[in-house]
Amino acid sequence: MDITIKELEHLYSKGTPFERTALKDVDLSIKEGTFLTIIGHTGSGKSTLIQHLNGLLKPTAGSIEIGEFHIKSGEKEKRLKELRKHVGVVFQYPEHQLFEETIEKDIIFGPLNFGVSEEEAKKRAAELIELVGLDHSFLERSPFDLSGGQMRRVAIAGVLAMKPSILILDEPTAGLDPRGRKEIMELFYRLHQEEGLTTILVTHSMEDAARYSDRIVIMEKGTVALQGTPMEVFSDANALKALSLDIPETVQFIKRLEDRFNTTLPHSVFTLEETVEAAVSLLREEES
Amino acid sequence: MMQNIIIGQYVPGKSYVHNLDPRAKLLTTFLFVIIVFLANNWITYALLGAFTISAIVVSRIPIRFIYNGLKPILLIIILTFFLHVFLTKEGPLLFDLGFIEVYQGGVEQGVFISMRLLFLIMITSLLTLTTTPIDITVGLETLLGPFKRFGLPVHEFALMMSIALRFIPTLLEETEKIMKAQAARGAQFSSGPIKERLKSIVPLLVPLFVSAFKRAEDLAMAMEARGYRGGEGRTSIRLLKWEAKDSLLFVFLLVLSIALILLRS
């Protein structure tokens, strides 16, 4: 399902002394199967934007099209529930949404709400608990006995169990240790590729953005400040600086390498592995 | 939905009412609650109404906020009104529907009681709308100060209140967040049969309680870490200043009370 956002505007507490513009003039189109990363400072409207994508927030002006679903200001989309079945959201600190007595029950909460049979839902729970890196014995345990990282994994399994075709991740690795961070991101990336998902990732990590995304959108003060492929975005160092955002470490490294060796490297090098490879081949060239 | 809850909903402003000393406002509200009961005829109720309405006008709080505060008790007011209309049998008979007789005294009583409730709620919401929770607490703590001698844990009470008030918006925010997370997983809170809706509260309440307890623990820890040992010898960063305008408020109130006493029948 393609996503098209047109002139989206959102005002919080509209018509009160607390009125505040969260989003304005957001135009964005996201093709099916894209891995899109949204970057921006706190308060730039990232979280507000993604909440529009499954109808949790309604635009105060503008429109959103998601496949056959249309969300417009002032109009009611009656099939919100159906839309939410297609759009899974992993919120910030998703472990705060756990509530059931057992982990299995919590994972199947979503699927059951969307009319999946209990048998099928349990099957999914059994698969997913392993997928997120916990074992079968967890299913019967209480989610409140787990460590923070494990709770996070269970909560993520609860969203994946709905089998969404669009997966929205709002800082899914915030507060995890580096290893857990990497494992979780690798899991999302694998799912993105294997299931052909459309993934929208909100993050502060330039490294994650560089590593996984097809497209990057940079939000600033409630609107889109910069967008493009990682190559386009990260080669515009001045624009990034103007937005006071960091360039990924790999890109910085490559830049210095280029200065030192007085050469130019192909500007598509963003992941750590690619960077290492580029550096190694450069050094080899030097030697020979 | 969340916007309707007015408790702790302070509306910033710089009006006369906003700038009053919280002690003055608290005492006035308290005294107002008492003198409301002095009114017993049309003229005295009109006076109370004039006082209430001018207080609201002077405060420049949009009428919508006052109305939102009234909404939850509107039903109670309407109910008391009709109870009085139908059950009080005083004065001349107004009309007779066969199964029900309406007397003039009943209608009067109904109107009076509803007005009394309306004024009470309006004035008390005005207090919370124009005073920050912290100011209310500091005001209460100083006002209740003398009772410490009788073993009343005034400081602890004030602290509990300020913590409770402080966390109302936080909890509301948290509720909204959890509601969204569960709605994204297909939970429905605002439609469907009553039984289903009641059941849908569980996925909301459990996480809310879990986080509230966790918050409480964290807060206690943070307070202790910063050396909090209770109220003994603790001074406040907020010093309340009683000014002429605060005394002026009591002049208004005194005039109102005297007028009420003179004009009541």
Coordinates of C-alpha atoms in Angstrom, one line a residue:
Chain A
M1 CA 0.0 0.0 0.0
D2 CA 1.4 3.3 -1.1
I3 CA 1.2 6.2 1.4
T4 CA 0.5 9.7 0.2
I5 CA 0.4 12.7 2.6
K6 CA -0.8 16.0 1.3
E7 CA -0.5 19.4 3.0
L8 CA -1.0 17.7 6.4
E9 CA -1.5 20.1 9.3
H10 CA -2.1 19.2 12.9
L11 CA -2.8 21.6 15.7
Y12 CA -2.9 20.4 19.3
S13 CA -5.7 21.7 21.5
K14 CA -7.2 23.6 18.6
G15 CA -9.2 26.6 19.7
T16 CA -7.8 26.9 23.2
P17 CA -5.2 29.1 24.8
F18 CA -2.9 26.0 24.6
E19 CA -3.1 25.7 20.8
R20 CA 0.1 24.6 19.3
T21 CA 1.1 23.8 15.8
A22 CA 2.6 20.3 15.7
L23 CA 2.7 19.8 11.9
K24 CA 2.2 22.0 8.9
D25 CA 2.5 21.6 5.2
V26 CA 3.8 18.1 5.3
D27 CA 3.9 16.5 1.9
L28 CA 5.3 13.0 1.6
S29 CA 4.8 10.0 -0.5
I30 CA 6.0 6.6 0.5
K31 CA 6.0 3.8 -2.0
E32 CA 5.1 0.3 -0.9
G33 CA 8.2 -1.7 0.3
T34 CA 10.2 1.4 1.2
F35 CA 12.3 1.5 4.3
L36 CA 11.8 5.1 5.3
T37 CA 13.6 6.8 8.3
I38 CA 12.3 9.9 9.9
I39 CA 14.9 12.0 11.7
G40 CA 14.4 15.2 13.7
H41 CA 15.0 16.8 17.0
T42 CA 12.6 16.3 19.9
G43 CA 9.4 18.2 19.3
S44 CA 9.9 18.3 15.5
G45 CA 6.6 16.5 14.9
K46 CA 7.9 13.0 14.2
S47 CA 5.7 11.2 16.6
T48 CA 2.7 13.3 15.7
L49 CA 3.2 12.5 12.0
I50 CA 3.3 8.7 12.5
Q51 CA 0.2 8.8 14.6
H52 CA -1.7 10.1 11.6
L53 CA -0.8 7.0 9.6
N54 CA -3.2 4.7 11.5
G55 CA -5.8 7.2 12.4
L56 CA -4.9 7.7 16.0
L57 CA -4.7 11.4 15.3
K58 CA -6.8 13.2 12.8
P59 CA -5.4 16.0 10.6
T60 CA -6.8 19.4 11.2
A61 CA -6.1 20.1 7.6
G62 CA -4.9 18.2 4.6
S63 CA -5.3 14.5 3.7
I64 CA -3.6 11.1 4.0
E65 CA -4.1 8.2 1.6
I66 CA -3.0 4.8 2.6
G67 CA -3.8 2.3 -0.1
E68 CA -7.6 2.5 -0.4
F69 CA -8.0 4.3 2.9
H70 CA -8.5 8.1 2.9
I71 CA -8.1 10.2 6.0
K72 CA -9.2 13.8 5.6
S73 CA -9.7 16.6 8.1
G74 CA -13.4 16.9 9.1
E75 CA -14.3 13.5 7.6
K76 CA -14.7 10.3 9.4
E77 CA -13.0 7.2 8.0
K78 CA -15.3 4.5 9.2
R79 CA -12.9 1.6 8.6
L80 CA -10.3 2.8 11.1
K81 CA -10.1 -0.6 12.7
E82 CA -9.4 -2.2 9.3
L83 CA -6.8 0.3 8.6
R84 CA -5.1 -0.4 12.0
K85 CA -4.9 -4.0 11.1
H86 CA -2.7 -3.1 8.2
V87 CA -0.6 -0.5 10.0
G88 CA 1.3 -1.9 13.0
V89 CA 2.8 0.7 15.4
V90 CA 5.6 0.0 17.8
F91 CA 5.4 3.0 20.1
Q92 CA 8.2 4.4 22.2
Y93 CA 8.7 2.2 25.2
P94 CA 6.2 -0.3 24.0
E95 CA 6.7 -2.4 27.1
H96 CA 4.3 0.0 28.8
Q97 CA 1.4 -1.5 27.0
L98 CA 1.8 -5.0 28.4
F99 CA -1.2 -5.9 30.6
E100 CA -2.1 -9.6 30.4
E101 CA -1.4 -12.4 32.9
T102 CA 0.8 -14.3 30.5
I103 CA 3.0 -13.3 27.6
E104 CA 1.1 -15.5 25.2
K105 CA -2.2 -13.8 26.0
D106 CA -0.6 -10.4 25.6
I107 CA 0.8 -11.3 22.2
I108 CA -2.5 -12.6 20.9
F109 CA -4.4 -9.6 22.1
G110 CA -3.9 -7.7 18.8
P111 CA -4.7 -10.6 16.5
L112 CA -7.8 -11.6 18.4
N113 CA -9.1 -8.0 18.2
F114 CA -8.8 -8.2 14.5
G115 CA -10.7 -11.4 14.2
V116 CA -7.9 -13.9 13.9
S117 CA -8.9 -17.3 15.4
E118 CA -7.4 -18.2 18.7
E119 CA -5.7 -21.2 17.3
E120 CA -4.0 -19.2 14.6
A121 CA -3.1 -16.4 17.0
K122 CA -1.4 -18.9 19.4
K123 CA 0.5 -20.3 16.5
R124 CA 1.8 -16.9 15.6
A125 CA 2.7 -16.2 19.2
A126 CA 4.8 -19.3 19.3
E127 CA 6.6 -18.4 16.2
L128 CA 7.1 -14.8 17.2
I129 CA 8.4 -15.4 20.7
E130 CA 11.4 -17.2 19.1
L131 CA 11.7 -14.6 16.3
V132 CA 12.2 -11.9 18.9
G133 CA 14.9 -13.9 20.6
L134 CA 13.1 -15.5 23.6
D135 CA 12.3 -19.1 23.9
H136 CA 9.1 -21.1 24.1
S137 CA 9.0 -21.4 27.9
F138 CA 8.3 -17.6 28.1
L139 CA 4.8 -17.9 26.7
E140 CA 3.3 -19.0 30.0
R141 CA 5.2 -16.5 32.2
S142 CA 3.9 -13.2 33.4
P143 CA 5.2 -10.2 31.3
F144 CA 5.8 -8.3 34.5
D145 CA 8.5 -10.7 35.7
L146 CA 10.8 -9.9 32.7
S147 CA 13.7 -7.5 32.4
G148 CA 13.1 -4.3 30.5
G149 CA 14.7 -5.6 27.4
Q150 CA 12.7 -8.8 27.4
M151 CA 9.5 -6.8 28.0
R152 CA 10.4 -4.7 24.9
R153 CA 10.7 -7.9 22.8
V154 CA 7.4 -9.3 24.0
A155 CA 5.7 -6.0 23.2
I156 CA 7.2 -5.9 19.8
A157 CA 6.0 -9.5 19.2
G158 CA 2.5 -8.3 20.2
V159 CA 2.6 -5.8 17.3
L160 CA 4.2 -8.1 14.8
A161 CA 1.5 -10.7 15.6
M162 CA -1.0 -8.6 13.8
K163 CA 0.9 -9.2 10.6
P164 CA 0.8 -5.6 9.5
S165 CA 1.9 -4.7 5.9
I166 CA 3.1 -1.3 7.1
L167 CA 5.2 -1.3 10.2
I168 CA 5.8 1.9 12.1
L169 CA 8.6 2.0 14.6
D170 CA 8.9 5.0 17.0
E171 CA 12.4 4.8 18.5
P172 CA 12.1 1.1 19.0
T173 CA 15.5 0.7 20.5
A174 CA 15.5 3.7 22.9
G175 CA 17.0 2.7 26.3
L176 CA 18.3 -0.7 25.2
D177 CA 21.9 -1.8 25.4
P178 CA 24.0 -1.7 22.3
R179 CA 23.7 -5.4 21.6
G180 CA 19.9 -5.5 22.1
R181 CA 19.7 -2.4 19.9
K182 CA 21.5 -4.2 17.1
E183 CA 19.5 -7.4 17.5
I184 CA 16.2 -5.6 17.4
M185 CA 17.1 -3.5 14.4
E186 CA 18.4 -6.5 12.5
L187 CA 15.1 -8.3 13.3
F188 CA 13.1 -5.4 11.8
Y189 CA 15.3 -5.2 8.8
R190 CA 15.1 -8.9 8.1
L191 CA 11.3 -8.8 8.4
H192 CA 11.2 -5.8 6.2
Q193 CA 13.0 -7.7 3.5
E194 CA 11.4 -11.1 3.9
E195 CA 7.8 -10.0 4.3
G196 CA 8.1 -7.1 1.9
L197 CA 6.9 -4.6 4.5
T198 CA 6.8 -0.9 4.2
T199 CA 8.8 0.2 7.3
I200 CA 8.8 3.7 8.8
L201 CA 11.4 4.2 11.4
V202 CA 11.6 7.2 13.7
T203 CA 15.0 7.5 15.2
H204 CA 17.7 9.8 16.5
S205 CA 20.4 7.4 15.4
M206 CA 22.1 8.6 12.2
E207 CA 23.9 5.3 12.1
D208 CA 20.6 3.3 11.9
A209 CA 19.3 5.7 9.3
A210 CA 22.4 5.3 7.2
R211 CA 22.4 1.5 7.5
Y212 CA 18.8 0.5 6.8
S213 CA 16.9 3.2 5.0
D214 CA 16.0 3.6 1.3
R215 CA 14.8 7.1 2.0
I216 CA 15.4 9.6 4.8
V217 CA 13.1 12.4 5.8
I218 CA 14.3 15.1 8.1
M219 CA 11.7 16.9 10.1
E220 CA 12.2 20.3 11.6
K221 CA 9.6 22.5 13.4
G222 CA 6.7 20.4 12.2
T223 CA 7.5 20.2 8.6
V224 CA 9.8 18.3 6.2
A225 CA 13.1 20.1 6.0
L226 CA 15.0 17.6 3.8
Q227 CA 14.3 14.3 2.2
G228 CA 16.0 11.9 -0.2
T229 CA 18.1 8.8 -0.4
P230 CA 20.7 8.4 2.3
M231 CA 23.3 9.4 -0.3
E232 CA 21.5 12.7 -1.2
V233 CA 20.8 13.5 2.5
F234 CA 24.2 12.7 3.9
S235 CA 26.2 14.3 1.1
D236 CA 24.5 17.6 1.9
A237 CA 26.7 18.2 5.0
N238 CA 25.9 21.9 5.1
A239 CA 22.2 21.4 5.2
L240 CA 22.6 18.9 8.0
K241 CA 24.8 21.3 9.9
A242 CA 22.2 24.0 9.5
L243 CA 19.6 21.7 11.1
S244 CA 22.2 20.9 13.7
L245 CA 22.2 17.2 13.0
D246 CA 25.1 14.9 13.0
I247 CA 26.6 13.2 10.0
P248 CA 26.9 9.4 10.6
E249 CA 30.2 8.4 11.9
T250 CA 31.0 6.3 8.9
V251 CA 30.4 9.3 6.6
Q252 CA 32.6 11.5 8.8
F253 CA 35.3 8.8 8.6
I254 CA 35.1 8.5 4.9
K255 CA 35.3 12.3 4.6
R256 CA 38.5 12.5 6.6
L257 CA 39.9 9.5 4.7
E258 CA 39.3 11.4 1.5
D259 CA 41.0 14.5 2.8
R260 CA 44.0 12.5 4.1
F261 CA 44.5 10.5 0.9
N262 CA 43.4 13.3 -1.3
T263 CA 41.0 11.3 -3.3
T264 CA 37.3 10.7 -3.7
L265 CA 35.5 7.6 -2.8
P266 CA 32.1 6.5 -4.2
H267 CA 29.5 8.4 -2.3
S268 CA 27.3 5.4 -1.5
V269 CA 29.2 4.1 1.5
F270 CA 27.2 4.2 4.6
T271 CA 27.3 1.0 6.5
L272 CA 30.1 0.0 8.7
E273 CA 31.0 -3.0 6.6
E274 CA 31.1 -0.9 3.4
T275 CA 33.2 1.7 5.1
V276 CA 35.7 -0.9 6.3
E277 CA 35.9 -2.3 2.8
A278 CA 36.4 1.1 1.3
A279 CA 39.1 1.9 3.8
V280 CA 40.9 -1.4 3.3
S281 CA 40.9 -1.2 -0.5
L282 CA 42.2 2.3 -0.2
L283 CA 45.0 1.2 2.0
R284 CA 45.8 -1.7 -0.3
E285 CA 46.0 0.7 -3.2
E286 CA 48.4 2.8 -1.2
E287 CA 50.6 -0.1 -0.5
S288 CA 50.9 -1.4 -4.0
Chain B
M1 CA -12.2 13.4 25.9
M2 CA -9.2 14.2 28.0
Q3 CA -9.8 17.9 27.5
N4 CA -13.0 17.8 29.6
I5 CA -11.3 17.1 32.8
I6 CA -10.8 20.4 34.5
I7 CA -9.2 19.5 37.8
G8 CA -5.7 20.9 37.8
Q9 CA -6.3 22.5 34.5
Y10 CA -4.7 25.9 35.1
V11 CA -5.3 28.5 32.5
P12 CA -2.5 31.0 32.5
G13 CA -3.4 34.7 32.6
K14 CA -2.6 38.0 34.2
S15 CA -6.0 39.2 35.4
Y16 CA -6.9 40.5 38.8
V17 CA -8.1 37.1 39.8
H18 CA -5.0 35.4 38.6
N19 CA -2.7 37.7 40.6
L20 CA -4.5 37.4 43.9
D21 CA -2.7 35.8 46.8
P22 CA -3.7 32.1 46.8
R23 CA -4.6 32.4 50.5
A24 CA -7.0 35.2 49.7
K25 CA -8.6 33.1 46.9
L26 CA -8.8 30.0 49.1
L27 CA -10.4 31.8 52.0
T28 CA -12.8 33.6 49.7
T29 CA -13.9 30.4 48.1
F30 CA -14.3 28.9 51.5
L31 CA -16.4 31.9 52.8
F32 CA -18.3 32.0 49.6
V33 CA -19.4 28.4 50.1
I34 CA -20.8 29.5 53.4
I35 CA -22.5 32.7 52.4
V36 CA -24.1 31.0 49.4
F37 CA -26.5 29.5 52.0
L38 CA -27.6 33.0 53.2
A39 CA -29.4 33.6 50.0
N40 CA -33.1 32.7 50.1
N41 CA -34.9 35.0 47.7
W42 CA -34.6 36.3 44.1
I43 CA -32.7 39.4 45.0
T44 CA -30.1 37.7 47.1
Y45 CA -29.6 35.0 44.4
A46 CA -29.2 37.7 41.9
L47 CA -26.5 39.3 44.0
L48 CA -24.6 36.0 44.3
G49 CA -25.0 35.6 40.5
A50 CA -23.6 39.1 39.9
F51 CA -20.6 38.3 42.1
T52 CA -19.9 35.0 40.4
I53 CA -20.3 36.4 36.9
S54 CA -18.2 39.4 37.5
A55 CA -15.5 37.2 39.0
I56 CA -15.5 35.2 35.8
V57 CA -15.5 38.2 33.6
V58 CA -12.7 39.8 35.5
S59 CA -10.6 36.6 35.3
R60 CA -10.9 36.6 31.5
I61 CA -11.2 32.8 31.5
P62 CA -13.0 31.8 28.3
I63 CA -16.6 30.7 29.2
R64 CA -15.9 27.4 27.5
F65 CA -13.6 26.3 30.3
I66 CA -16.2 27.1 33.0
Y67 CA -18.8 25.2 31.0
N68 CA -16.5 22.2 30.7
G69 CA -16.1 22.2 34.4
L70 CA -19.9 22.2 34.8
K71 CA -20.7 19.5 32.4
P72 CA -20.1 16.5 34.7
I73 CA -22.6 17.9 37.3
L74 CA -25.1 19.4 34.9
L75 CA -27.1 16.2 35.2
I76 CA -27.2 16.4 38.9
I77 CA -28.3 20.0 38.8
I78 CA -31.1 19.2 36.4
L79 CA -32.2 16.2 38.5
T80 CA -32.4 18.3 41.7
F81 CA -34.3 21.0 39.8
F82 CA -37.0 18.6 38.8
L83 CA -37.1 16.8 42.1
H84 CA -37.9 20.2 43.7
V85 CA -40.4 21.1 41.0
F86 CA -42.3 17.9 41.4
L87 CA -42.0 17.3 45.2
T88 CA -42.3 20.7 46.9
K89 CA -45.9 21.6 47.5
E90 CA -45.9 25.3 48.5
G91 CA -47.5 28.4 47.3
P92 CA -50.2 28.7 44.7
L93 CA -50.8 25.8 42.3
L94 CA -49.3 26.6 38.9
F95 CA -50.7 23.8 36.9
D96 CA -52.0 20.3 37.3
L97 CA -51.2 17.6 34.8
G98 CA -53.4 15.1 36.6
F99 CA -50.7 12.8 37.7
I100 CA -48.5 15.6 38.8
E101 CA -49.0 19.0 40.4
V102 CA -46.6 21.9 40.1
Y103 CA -46.6 24.6 42.7
Q104 CA -44.9 28.0 42.5
G105 CA -42.8 27.3 45.6
G106 CA -41.5 24.1 43.9
V107 CA -40.3 26.0 40.9
E108 CA -38.7 28.7 43.0
Q109 CA -37.0 26.1 45.2
G110 CA -35.8 24.2 42.1
V111 CA -34.3 27.3 40.6
F112 CA -32.7 28.4 43.9
I113 CA -31.0 25.1 44.6
S114 CA -29.8 24.8 41.0
M115 CA -28.4 28.3 41.1
R116 CA -26.7 27.5 44.5
L117 CA -25.0 24.5 43.0
L118 CA -24.1 26.4 39.8
F119 CA -22.4 29.2 41.7
L120 CA -20.6 26.9 44.0
I121 CA -19.1 24.9 41.1
M122 CA -18.3 28.0 39.1
I123 CA -16.4 29.7 42.0
T124 CA -14.5 26.6 42.9
S125 CA -13.5 25.9 39.3
L126 CA -12.5 29.5 39.0
L127 CA -10.1 28.9 41.9
T128 CA -8.4 26.0 40.1
L129 CA -8.5 27.7 36.7
T130 CA -6.7 30.8 37.9
T131 CA -4.3 29.4 40.5
T132 CA -1.5 27.0 39.8
P133 CA -1.8 23.7 41.8
I134 CA 1.5 24.6 43.5
D135 CA 0.1 28.0 44.6
I136 CA -3.0 26.3 46.0
T137 CA -0.9 23.9 48.0
V138 CA 1.4 26.5 49.4
G139 CA -1.6 28.6 50.3
L140 CA -3.3 25.7 52.0
E141 CA -0.1 24.8 53.9
T142 CA 0.2 28.3 55.3
L143 CA -3.5 28.6 56.0
L144 CA -3.5 25.3 57.9
G145 CA -0.1 26.0 59.5
P146 CA -1.6 26.8 63.0
F147 CA -3.2 23.3 63.1
K148 CA 0.3 21.7 63.3
R149 CA 0.2 22.4 67.0
F150 CA -2.7 20.0 67.3
G151 CA -0.7 17.2 65.6
L152 CA -2.2 17.7 62.1
P153 CA 0.4 16.6 59.6
V154 CA 0.0 19.7 57.5
H155 CA 3.2 19.5 55.6
E156 CA 2.7 15.8 54.6
F157 CA -0.8 16.7 53.6
A158 CA 0.3 19.5 51.4
L159 CA 3.1 17.4 49.9
M160 CA 0.6 14.6 49.1
M161 CA -1.7 17.1 47.5
S162 CA 1.0 18.8 45.4
I163 CA 2.3 15.4 44.3
A164 CA -1.3 14.3 43.4
L165 CA -2.0 17.5 41.5
R166 CA 1.4 17.4 39.8
F167 CA 0.8 13.9 38.5
I168 CA -2.7 14.4 37.1
P169 CA -1.5 15.7 33.8
T170 CA 1.2 13.1 33.7
L171 CA -1.3 10.3 34.3
L172 CA -3.7 11.7 31.7
E173 CA -0.8 11.8 29.2
E174 CA 0.1 8.3 30.1
T175 CA -3.5 7.2 29.8
E176 CA -3.7 8.7 26.3
K177 CA -0.5 7.0 25.3
I178 CA -1.6 3.6 26.5
M179 CA -5.0 4.1 24.9
K180 CA -3.3 4.8 21.6
A181 CA -1.0 1.8 21.9
Q182 CA -3.9 -0.5 22.6
A183 CA -6.1 1.1 19.9
A184 CA -3.3 0.4 17.5
R185 CA -3.6 -3.2 18.5
G186 CA -7.3 -3.1 17.7
A187 CA -8.8 -2.3 21.1
Q188 CA -11.9 -0.1 20.9
F189 CA -12.7 2.2 23.8
S190 CA -15.5 4.4 22.5
S191 CA -17.8 2.1 20.6
G192 CA -19.4 -1.3 20.9
P193 CA -21.7 -2.8 23.5
I194 CA -21.2 -1.8 27.2
K195 CA -19.9 -5.2 28.2
E196 CA -17.2 -5.0 25.6
R197 CA -16.3 -1.5 26.6
L198 CA -16.0 -2.4 30.2
K199 CA -13.7 -5.3 29.3
S200 CA -11.6 -2.9 27.1
I201 CA -10.7 -0.9 30.3
V202 CA -8.5 -3.7 31.6
P203 CA -5.8 -3.3 28.9
L204 CA -5.8 0.4 29.9
L205 CA -5.9 0.2 33.7
V206 CA -3.3 -2.5 34.3
P207 CA -0.4 -0.7 32.5
L208 CA -1.6 2.6 34.1
F209 CA -1.3 1.1 37.6
V210 CA 2.0 -0.5 36.9
S211 CA 3.5 2.7 35.7
A212 CA 1.9 4.8 38.5
F213 CA 3.5 2.5 41.1
K214 CA 6.8 2.6 39.3
R215 CA 6.6 6.4 39.2
A216 CA 5.8 6.6 42.9
E217 CA 8.9 4.4 43.7
D218 CA 11.1 6.5 41.4
L219 CA 9.9 9.7 42.9
A220 CA 10.4 8.5 46.5
M221 CA 13.9 7.4 45.6
A222 CA 14.7 10.7 43.9
M223 CA 13.4 12.7 46.8
E224 CA 15.4 10.8 49.3
A225 CA 18.5 11.0 47.2
R226 CA 18.2 14.8 47.3
G227 CA 17.9 14.7 51.1
Y228 CA 14.2 15.0 51.7
R229 CA 13.5 14.3 55.3
G230 CA 10.0 15.7 55.8
G231 CA 8.7 19.1 56.7
E232 CA 10.7 19.9 59.9
G233 CA 12.5 23.2 59.4
R234 CA 11.9 23.2 55.7
T235 CA 11.4 26.6 54.1
S236 CA 9.5 27.3 50.9
I237 CA 11.0 28.8 47.8
R238 CA 7.6 30.5 47.2
L239 CA 6.9 33.4 49.5
L240 CA 3.4 34.5 49.5
K241 CA 2.8 38.2 49.6
W242 CA -0.4 39.7 50.9
E243 CA -1.2 42.9 49.1
A244 CA -3.8 45.6 49.1
K245 CA -5.7 43.9 46.3
D246 CA -6.1 40.8 48.4
S247 CA -7.6 42.9 51.2
L248 CA -9.8 44.5 48.6
L249 CA -11.3 41.1 47.8
F250 CA -12.4 40.8 51.4
V251 CA -14.0 44.2 51.2
F252 CA -16.0 42.9 48.2
L253 CA -16.9 39.8 50.1
L254 CA -17.9 41.7 53.2
V255 CA -20.1 44.0 51.2
L256 CA -21.7 41.0 49.6
S257 CA -22.3 39.3 52.9
I258 CA -23.9 42.3 54.5
A259 CA -26.1 42.8 51.5
L260 CA -27.1 39.2 51.7
I261 CA -28.0 39.4 55.3
L262 CA -30.0 42.6 54.9
L263 CA -31.9 41.5 51.8
R264 CA -32.7 38.0 52.7
S265 CA -36.2 37.3 53.8

